XYZ file of C-alpha atoms in Angstrom:
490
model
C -6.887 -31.458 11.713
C -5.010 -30.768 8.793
C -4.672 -32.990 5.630
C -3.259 -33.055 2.256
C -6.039 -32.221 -0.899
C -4.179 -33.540 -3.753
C -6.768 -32.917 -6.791
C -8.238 -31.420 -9.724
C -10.783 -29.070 -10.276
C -13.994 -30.828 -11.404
C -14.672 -31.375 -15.180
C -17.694 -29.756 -15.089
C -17.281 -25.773 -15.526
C -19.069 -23.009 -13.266
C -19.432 -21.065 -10.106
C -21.390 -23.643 -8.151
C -17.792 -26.347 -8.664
C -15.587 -23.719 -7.711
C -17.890 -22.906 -4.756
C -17.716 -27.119 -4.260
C -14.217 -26.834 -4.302
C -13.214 -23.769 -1.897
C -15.670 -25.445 0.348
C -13.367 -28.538 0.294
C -10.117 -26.731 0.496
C -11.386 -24.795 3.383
C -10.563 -28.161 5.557
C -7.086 -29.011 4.383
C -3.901 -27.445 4.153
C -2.140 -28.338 0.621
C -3.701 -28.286 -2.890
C -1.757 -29.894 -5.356
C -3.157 -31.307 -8.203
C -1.217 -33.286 -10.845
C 1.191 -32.042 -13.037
C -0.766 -31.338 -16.431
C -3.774 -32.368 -15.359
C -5.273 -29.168 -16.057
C -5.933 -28.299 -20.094
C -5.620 -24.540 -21.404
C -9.894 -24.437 -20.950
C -9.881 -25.605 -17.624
C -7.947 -23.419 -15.097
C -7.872 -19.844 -18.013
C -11.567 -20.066 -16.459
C -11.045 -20.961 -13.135
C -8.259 -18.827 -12.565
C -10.247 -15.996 -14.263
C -13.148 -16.863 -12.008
C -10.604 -16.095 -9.352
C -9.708 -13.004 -9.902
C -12.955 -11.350 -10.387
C -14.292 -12.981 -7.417
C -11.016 -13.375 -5.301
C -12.566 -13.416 -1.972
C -12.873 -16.789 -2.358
C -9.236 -17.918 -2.251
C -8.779 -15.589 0.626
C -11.347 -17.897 2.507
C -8.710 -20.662 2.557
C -7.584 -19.837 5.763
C -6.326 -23.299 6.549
C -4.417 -23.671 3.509
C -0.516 -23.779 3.860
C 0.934 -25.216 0.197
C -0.699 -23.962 -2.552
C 0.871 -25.948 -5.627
C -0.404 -25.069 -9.202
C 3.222 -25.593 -10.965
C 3.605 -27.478 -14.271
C 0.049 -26.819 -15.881
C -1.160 -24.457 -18.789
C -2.695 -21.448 -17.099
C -3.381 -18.450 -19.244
C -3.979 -15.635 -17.524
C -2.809 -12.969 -14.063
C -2.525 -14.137 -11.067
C -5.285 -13.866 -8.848
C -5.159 -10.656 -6.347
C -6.698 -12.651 -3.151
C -4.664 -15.564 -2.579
C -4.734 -17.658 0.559
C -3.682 -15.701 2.993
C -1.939 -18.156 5.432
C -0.194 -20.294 2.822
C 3.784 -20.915 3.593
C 4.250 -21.966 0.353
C 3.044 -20.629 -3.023
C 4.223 -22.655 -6.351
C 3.026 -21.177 -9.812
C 6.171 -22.334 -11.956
C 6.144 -23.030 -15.343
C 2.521 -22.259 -16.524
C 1.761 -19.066 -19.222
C 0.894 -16.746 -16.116
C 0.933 -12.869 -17.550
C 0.440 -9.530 -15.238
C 2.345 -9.303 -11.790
C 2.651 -10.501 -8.219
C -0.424 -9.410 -6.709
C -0.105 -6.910 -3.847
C -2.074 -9.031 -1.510
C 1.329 -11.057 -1.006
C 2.743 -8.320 1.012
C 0.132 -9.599 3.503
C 1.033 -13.177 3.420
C 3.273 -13.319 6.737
C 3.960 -16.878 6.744
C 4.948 -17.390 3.847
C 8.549 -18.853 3.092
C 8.675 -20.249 -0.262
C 7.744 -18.285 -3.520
C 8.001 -19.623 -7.251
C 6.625 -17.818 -10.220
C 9.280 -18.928 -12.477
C 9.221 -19.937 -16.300
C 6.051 -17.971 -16.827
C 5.550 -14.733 -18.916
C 4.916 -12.032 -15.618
C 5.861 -8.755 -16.685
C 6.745 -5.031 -15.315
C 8.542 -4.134 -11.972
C 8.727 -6.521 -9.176
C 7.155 -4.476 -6.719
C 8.183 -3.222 -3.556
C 5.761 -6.225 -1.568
C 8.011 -8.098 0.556
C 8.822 -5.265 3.701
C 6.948 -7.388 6.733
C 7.963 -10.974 5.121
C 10.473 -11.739 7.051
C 10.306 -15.690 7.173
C 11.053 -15.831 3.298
C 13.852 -18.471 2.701
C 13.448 -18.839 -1.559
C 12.468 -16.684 -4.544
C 12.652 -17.655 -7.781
C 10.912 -14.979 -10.310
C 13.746 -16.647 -12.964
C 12.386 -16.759 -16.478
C 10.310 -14.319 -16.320
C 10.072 -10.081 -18.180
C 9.957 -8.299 -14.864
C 11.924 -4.708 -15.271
C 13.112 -2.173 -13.034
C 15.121 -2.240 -10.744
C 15.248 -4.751 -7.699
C 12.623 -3.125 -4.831
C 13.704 -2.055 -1.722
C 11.610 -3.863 0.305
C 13.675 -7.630 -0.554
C 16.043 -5.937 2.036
C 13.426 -7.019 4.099
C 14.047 -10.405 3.879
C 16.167 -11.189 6.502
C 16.309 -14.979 6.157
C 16.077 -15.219 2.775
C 18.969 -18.006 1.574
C 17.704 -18.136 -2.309
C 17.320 -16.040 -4.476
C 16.991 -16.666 -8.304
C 16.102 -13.581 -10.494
C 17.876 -14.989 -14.127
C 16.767 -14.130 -17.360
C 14.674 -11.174 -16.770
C 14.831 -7.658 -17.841
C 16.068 -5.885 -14.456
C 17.819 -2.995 -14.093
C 19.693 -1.115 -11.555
C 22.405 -2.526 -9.016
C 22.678 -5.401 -6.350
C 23.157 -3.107 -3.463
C 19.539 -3.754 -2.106
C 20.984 -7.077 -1.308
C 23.885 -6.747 0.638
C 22.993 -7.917 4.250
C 21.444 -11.049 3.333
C 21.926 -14.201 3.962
C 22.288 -15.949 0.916
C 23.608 -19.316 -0.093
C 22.764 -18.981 -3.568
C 22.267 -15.833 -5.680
C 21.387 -16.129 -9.509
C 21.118 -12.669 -11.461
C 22.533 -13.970 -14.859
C 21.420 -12.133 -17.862
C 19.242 -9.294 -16.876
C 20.947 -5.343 -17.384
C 22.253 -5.116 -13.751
C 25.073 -2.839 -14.113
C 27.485 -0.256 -11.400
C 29.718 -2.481 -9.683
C 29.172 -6.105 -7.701
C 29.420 -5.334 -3.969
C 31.951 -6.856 -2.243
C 30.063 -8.395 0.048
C 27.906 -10.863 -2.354
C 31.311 -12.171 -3.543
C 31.386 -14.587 -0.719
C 28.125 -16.267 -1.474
C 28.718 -19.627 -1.983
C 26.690 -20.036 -5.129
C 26.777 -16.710 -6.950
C 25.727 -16.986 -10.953
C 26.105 -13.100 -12.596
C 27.275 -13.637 -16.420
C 25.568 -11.891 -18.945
C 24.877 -8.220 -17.286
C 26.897 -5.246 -17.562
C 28.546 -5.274 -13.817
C 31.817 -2.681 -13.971
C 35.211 -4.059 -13.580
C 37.788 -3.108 -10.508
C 36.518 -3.427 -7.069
C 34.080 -2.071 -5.641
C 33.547 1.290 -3.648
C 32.591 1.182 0.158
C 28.925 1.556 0.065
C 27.516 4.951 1.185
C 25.342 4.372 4.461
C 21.839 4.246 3.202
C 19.198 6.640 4.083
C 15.426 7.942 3.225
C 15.482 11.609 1.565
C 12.297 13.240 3.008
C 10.951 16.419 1.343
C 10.544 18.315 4.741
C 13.426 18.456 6.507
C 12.402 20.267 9.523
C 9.479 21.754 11.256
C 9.443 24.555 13.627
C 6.611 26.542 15.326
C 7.216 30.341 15.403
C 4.748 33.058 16.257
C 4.598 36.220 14.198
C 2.096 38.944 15.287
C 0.736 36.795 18.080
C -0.161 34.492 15.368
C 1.311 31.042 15.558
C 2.818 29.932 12.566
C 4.219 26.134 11.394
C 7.582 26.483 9.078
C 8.585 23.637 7.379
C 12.011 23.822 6.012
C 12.278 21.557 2.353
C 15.218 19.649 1.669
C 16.749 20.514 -1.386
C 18.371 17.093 -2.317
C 14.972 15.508 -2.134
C 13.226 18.346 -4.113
C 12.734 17.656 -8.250
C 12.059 21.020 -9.172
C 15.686 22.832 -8.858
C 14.843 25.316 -10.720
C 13.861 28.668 -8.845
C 10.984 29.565 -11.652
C 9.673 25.944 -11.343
C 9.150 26.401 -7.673
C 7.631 28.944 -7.462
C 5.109 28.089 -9.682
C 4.280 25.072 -7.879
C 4.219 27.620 -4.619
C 1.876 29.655 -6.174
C -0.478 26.625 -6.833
C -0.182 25.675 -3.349
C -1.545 29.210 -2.391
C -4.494 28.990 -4.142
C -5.617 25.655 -2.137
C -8.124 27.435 -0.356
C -10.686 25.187 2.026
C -11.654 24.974 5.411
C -10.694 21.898 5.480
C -7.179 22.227 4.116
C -4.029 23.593 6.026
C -3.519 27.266 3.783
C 0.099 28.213 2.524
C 0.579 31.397 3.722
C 4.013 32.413 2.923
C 7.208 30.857 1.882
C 10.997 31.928 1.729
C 13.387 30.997 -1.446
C 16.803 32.670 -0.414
C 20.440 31.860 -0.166
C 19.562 28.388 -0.995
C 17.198 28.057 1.443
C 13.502 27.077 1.139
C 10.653 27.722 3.478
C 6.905 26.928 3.617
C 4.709 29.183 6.157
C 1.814 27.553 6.893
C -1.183 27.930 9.766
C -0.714 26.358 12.750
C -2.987 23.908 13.646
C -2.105 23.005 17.425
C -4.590 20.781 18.467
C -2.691 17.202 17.141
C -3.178 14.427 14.278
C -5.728 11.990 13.883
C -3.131 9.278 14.663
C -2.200 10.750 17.605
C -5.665 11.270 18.524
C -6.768 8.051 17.513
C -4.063 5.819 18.956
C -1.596 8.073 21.552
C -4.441 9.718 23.158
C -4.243 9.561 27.316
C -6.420 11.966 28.723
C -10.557 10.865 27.725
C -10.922 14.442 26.501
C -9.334 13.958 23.110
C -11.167 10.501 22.913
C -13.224 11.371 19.543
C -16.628 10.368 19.972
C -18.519 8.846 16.758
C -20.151 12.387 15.510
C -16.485 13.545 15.797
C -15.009 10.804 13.693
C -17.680 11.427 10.790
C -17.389 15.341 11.247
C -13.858 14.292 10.658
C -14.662 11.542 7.639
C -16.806 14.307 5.715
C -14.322 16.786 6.124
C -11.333 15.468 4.864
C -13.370 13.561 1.715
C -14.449 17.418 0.920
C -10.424 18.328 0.989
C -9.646 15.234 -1.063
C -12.466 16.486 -3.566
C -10.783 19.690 -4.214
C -7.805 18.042 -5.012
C -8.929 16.007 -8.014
C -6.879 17.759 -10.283
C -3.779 16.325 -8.451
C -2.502 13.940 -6.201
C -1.966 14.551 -2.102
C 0.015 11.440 -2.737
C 0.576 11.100 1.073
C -2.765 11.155 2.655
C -2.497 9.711 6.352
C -4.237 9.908 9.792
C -0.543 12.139 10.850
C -1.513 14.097 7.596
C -5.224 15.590 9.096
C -4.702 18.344 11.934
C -7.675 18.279 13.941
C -8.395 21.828 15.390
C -9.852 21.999 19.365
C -13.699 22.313 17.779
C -12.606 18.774 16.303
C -12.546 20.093 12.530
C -10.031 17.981 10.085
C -7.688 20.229 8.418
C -5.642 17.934 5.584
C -1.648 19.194 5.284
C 0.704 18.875 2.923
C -1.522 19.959 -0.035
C -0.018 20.348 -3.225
C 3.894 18.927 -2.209
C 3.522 16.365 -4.365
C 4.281 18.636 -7.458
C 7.754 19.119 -5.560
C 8.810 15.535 -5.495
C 10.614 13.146 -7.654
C 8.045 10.526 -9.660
C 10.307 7.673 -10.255
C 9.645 4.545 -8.427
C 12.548 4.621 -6.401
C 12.580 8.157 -5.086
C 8.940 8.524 -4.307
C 9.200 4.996 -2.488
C 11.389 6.567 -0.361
C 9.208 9.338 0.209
C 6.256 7.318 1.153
C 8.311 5.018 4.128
C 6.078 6.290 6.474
C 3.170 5.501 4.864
C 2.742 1.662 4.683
C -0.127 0.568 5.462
C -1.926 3.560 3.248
C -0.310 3.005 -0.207
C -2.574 1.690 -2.788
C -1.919 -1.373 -4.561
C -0.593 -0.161 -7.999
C 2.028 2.157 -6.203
C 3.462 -0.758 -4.842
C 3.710 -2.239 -7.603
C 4.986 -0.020 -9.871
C 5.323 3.117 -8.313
C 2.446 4.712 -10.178
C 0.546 7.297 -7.988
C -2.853 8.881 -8.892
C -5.680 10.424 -7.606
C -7.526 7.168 -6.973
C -4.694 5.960 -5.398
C -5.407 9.196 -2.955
C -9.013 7.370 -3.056
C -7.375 3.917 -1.726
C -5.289 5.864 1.208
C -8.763 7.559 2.171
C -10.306 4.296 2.818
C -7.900 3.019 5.276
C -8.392 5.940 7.271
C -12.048 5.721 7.031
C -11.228 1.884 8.473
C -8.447 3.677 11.180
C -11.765 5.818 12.403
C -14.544 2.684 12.806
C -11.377 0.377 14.467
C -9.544 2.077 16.252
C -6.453 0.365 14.842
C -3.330 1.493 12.956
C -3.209 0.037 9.644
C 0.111 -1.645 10.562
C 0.130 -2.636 13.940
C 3.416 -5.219 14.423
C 2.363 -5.794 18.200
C -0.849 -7.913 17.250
C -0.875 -11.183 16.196
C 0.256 -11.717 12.274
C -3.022 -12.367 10.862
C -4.573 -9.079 11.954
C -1.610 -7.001 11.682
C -2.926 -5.249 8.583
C -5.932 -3.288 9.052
C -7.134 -3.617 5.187
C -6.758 -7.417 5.112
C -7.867 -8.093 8.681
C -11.493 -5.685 8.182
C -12.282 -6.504 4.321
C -14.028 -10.523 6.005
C -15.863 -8.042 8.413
C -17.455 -5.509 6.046
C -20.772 -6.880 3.744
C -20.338 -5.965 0.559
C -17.603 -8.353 -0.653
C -18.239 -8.281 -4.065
C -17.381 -4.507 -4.194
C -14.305 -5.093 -1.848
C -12.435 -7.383 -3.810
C -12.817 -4.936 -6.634
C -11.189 -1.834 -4.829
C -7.572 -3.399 -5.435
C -7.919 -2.411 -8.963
C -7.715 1.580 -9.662
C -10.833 1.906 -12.107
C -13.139 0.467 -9.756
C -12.984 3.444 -6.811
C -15.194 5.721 -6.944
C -14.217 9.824 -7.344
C -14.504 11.121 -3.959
C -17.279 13.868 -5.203
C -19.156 10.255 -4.538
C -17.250 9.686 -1.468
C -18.996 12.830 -0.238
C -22.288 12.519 -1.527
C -22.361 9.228 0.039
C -21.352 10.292 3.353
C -23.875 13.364 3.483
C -26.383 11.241 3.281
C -25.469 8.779 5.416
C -25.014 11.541 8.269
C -28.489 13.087 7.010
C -30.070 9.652 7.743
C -28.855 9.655 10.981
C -29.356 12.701 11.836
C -33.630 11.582 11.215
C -33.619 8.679 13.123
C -32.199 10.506 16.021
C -34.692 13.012 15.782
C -37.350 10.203 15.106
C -36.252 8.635 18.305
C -36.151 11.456 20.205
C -39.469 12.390 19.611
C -41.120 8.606 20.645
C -39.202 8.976 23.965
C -40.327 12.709 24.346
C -36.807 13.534 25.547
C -35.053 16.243 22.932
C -31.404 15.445 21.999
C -29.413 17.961 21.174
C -25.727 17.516 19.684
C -22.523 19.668 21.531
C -21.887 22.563 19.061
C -18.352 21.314 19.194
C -19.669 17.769 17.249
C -22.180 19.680 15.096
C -21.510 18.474 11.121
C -21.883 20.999 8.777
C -23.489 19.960 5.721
């Protein structure tokens, strides 16, 4: 039965209240506590409590309003929140940071406030399956950048109050939407108002640097991908996989530039890594020859597979585990930046060959053009790159261990046909797996570990098994021997 929990946090400081007072919220659905009532002491520890052990918060499963406006809070926001709230209030405390990623998994929710605090950097492009948002208010605040992509998203959203920040960029992202009231007064918006938000009944835009005249039609929008086409040729009764680059999504015009960053790509040599072996730069053309691998994706494998015979049994899925953690490894000297299940080739002996090696170096590294790269890759991105459209190698890290979760689930890591809680892989396993401490750390970048560990840790986990099959084996006097095709080479 649900009830309202309008209170305080206990005067007495410490793990054991909190624990006394998640355990209390865990029955009811709105905590609210007084206006004020907390002092700077009280909720700076709490709240920092929070975030280093945020799994708590995410326990609040039954919460809906989650009301901590009008107090003195010092410090980020906490990256768990309560995952099923509708209705998230933080306005006017002395919060600092950014919205947490973990909203982008809050599906229910329909009202956000952050307002009046001192939040900083981009937005963050959080809001793409959050479609029952009605109000936003991030007023008052020193978010930058320009206005993500994903608030196009939003396809209910009636308010919308972004004033008195430093944002950049135009309003285009927000033409479709059905506001009522739009507020984007003194930020550095500039390019010209789009016709469209004109007729919104309560539009507020002084103090930015909006052109004058009317506006242009706007240009249909589209995603610029760096491969523009693939085709399968065979040369020498050798097949071969060409994939043709698009040149308006490419960063490196210059001819010396890429082939340098060609030339890099050549040298990515691993069996466990699709090899670059030739490439075409002519008559403004560009061509990457690479091996074919013809056997299919892990996605496909994992989740489009009909026929038992490509069902991958478990040696296959940590043959396939270990092998692409070795590819990652060789990489740590760059980014893969899109590493996917559709991004490992499994071969017919069920060997994971990871493509797309080195194609980062040809792409654009702003926020907005690699976030348009990466649109078929939600689900995989790492926290910070949605956030701020930094990418590194433990980002790469992140995006390995949601396919290590695709492999022991099954699942895709967005899956819209399930029910909303369990639609994202990440936030529906992390309650199932042990070590929660060490799971509500991974969010943050410094806390992976390089995946030279990654591999070290998964050698010996398929060495261990590999002696207790032997040990039972030998009790039931039956020997077990394991298809050459699933053998994993160590």
């Amino acid at each position: 039965m649900s009830m309202d929990f309008i209170v305080g946090l206990p005067k007495v400081g410490g793990l054991g209240n909190i624990m006394v007072v998640v355990d209390r919220l865990s029955k009811y659905a709105v905590f609210m506590p007084t206006p004020t009532q907390f002092d700077a002491k009280e909720p700076d520890s709490w709240i920092r409590t929070q975030r280093d052990d945020g799994y708590m918060l995410s326990n609040l499963m039954s919460l809906r309003t989650f009301d901590l406006s009008d107090n003195n809070i010092h410090d980020s926001i906490p990256y768990q929140l309560p995952p099923n709230i509708t209705s998230l209030n933080l306005a006017r405390n002395n919060l600092s940071g950014n919205l947490p990623y973990s909203i982008s998994s809050m599906f229910s929710i329909t009202y956000l406030n952050v307002s009046r605090n001192s939040l900083s950097q981009s937005v963050g492009d959080v809001f793409s399956n959050l479609s029952l948002f009605t109000t936003l208010d991030l007023s008052f605040n020193n978010f930058s950048g320009d206005l993500p992509s994903s608030i196009s998203s939003l396809s209910n959203l009636s308010t919308l109050n972004v004033q008195n920040n430093q944002l950049t960029g135009s309003l285009d992202v927000l033409t479709g939407l059905p506001l009522t009231t739009l507020n984007v007064a003194n930020n550095h918006f500039s390019g010209w108002i789009p016709q469209e938000l004109n007729s919104i009944p309560n539009f507020i835009y002084d103090g930015n640097s909006f052109d004058n005249g009317p506006a242009p039609p706007s240009p249909p929008y589209t995603h610029r991908h760096l491969v523009d086409l693939i085709i399968i040729v065979v040369i020498q009764d050798q097949a071969m996989a060409i994939k043709k680059i698009d040149n308006a999504a490419l960063s490196l015009q210059e001819e010396d530039n890429f082939l340098e960053a060609v030339s890099n790509m050549s040298r990515l040599r691993h069996p466990n890594i699709v090899s670059l072996v030739g490439y075409c730069s002519e008559h403004g053309q560009r061509l990457l020859v690479y091996e074919y691998i013809g056997n299919g994706s892990l996605h496909d494998m994992l989740h489009f597979a009909d026929d038992g015979s490509k069902t991958l049994s478990w040696n296959a899925r940590v043959r396939v585990a270990l092998g692409t953690a070795r590819a990652l490894d060789l990489l740590a000297f760059c980014v893969h930046r899109n590493f996917k299940s559709a991004n490992i080739l499994v071969d017919e002996e069920l060997n994971p060959h990871l493509s797309d090696c080195g194609l980062a170096a040809l792409t654009p590294n702003t926020e907005r053009q690699v976030s348009t790269q990466m649109v078929g890759s939600f689900g995989y991105s790492a926290p910070e790159f949605a956030l701020s459209g930094v990418y590194t190698v433990k980002s790469d890290v992140y995006s390995f261990g949601v396919v290590m979760l695709e492999l022991l689930t099954g699942r895709k890591p967005l899956d819209s046909s399930r029910v909303r809680s369990e639609q994202s892989l990440v936030r529906w396993a992390t309650p199932q797996l042990h070590d929660i401490d060490a799971l509500a750390k991974m969010p943050e970048p410094e806390f992976r570990p390089p995946m030279s560990e990654v591999v070290q840790a998964l050698v010996r986990l398929v060495q261990r098994a590999s002696v207790v099959k032997r040990h039972s084996s030998d009790e039931s006097g039956f020997a077990y021997k394991t298809p050459e095709h699933e053998a994993i080479n160590l």
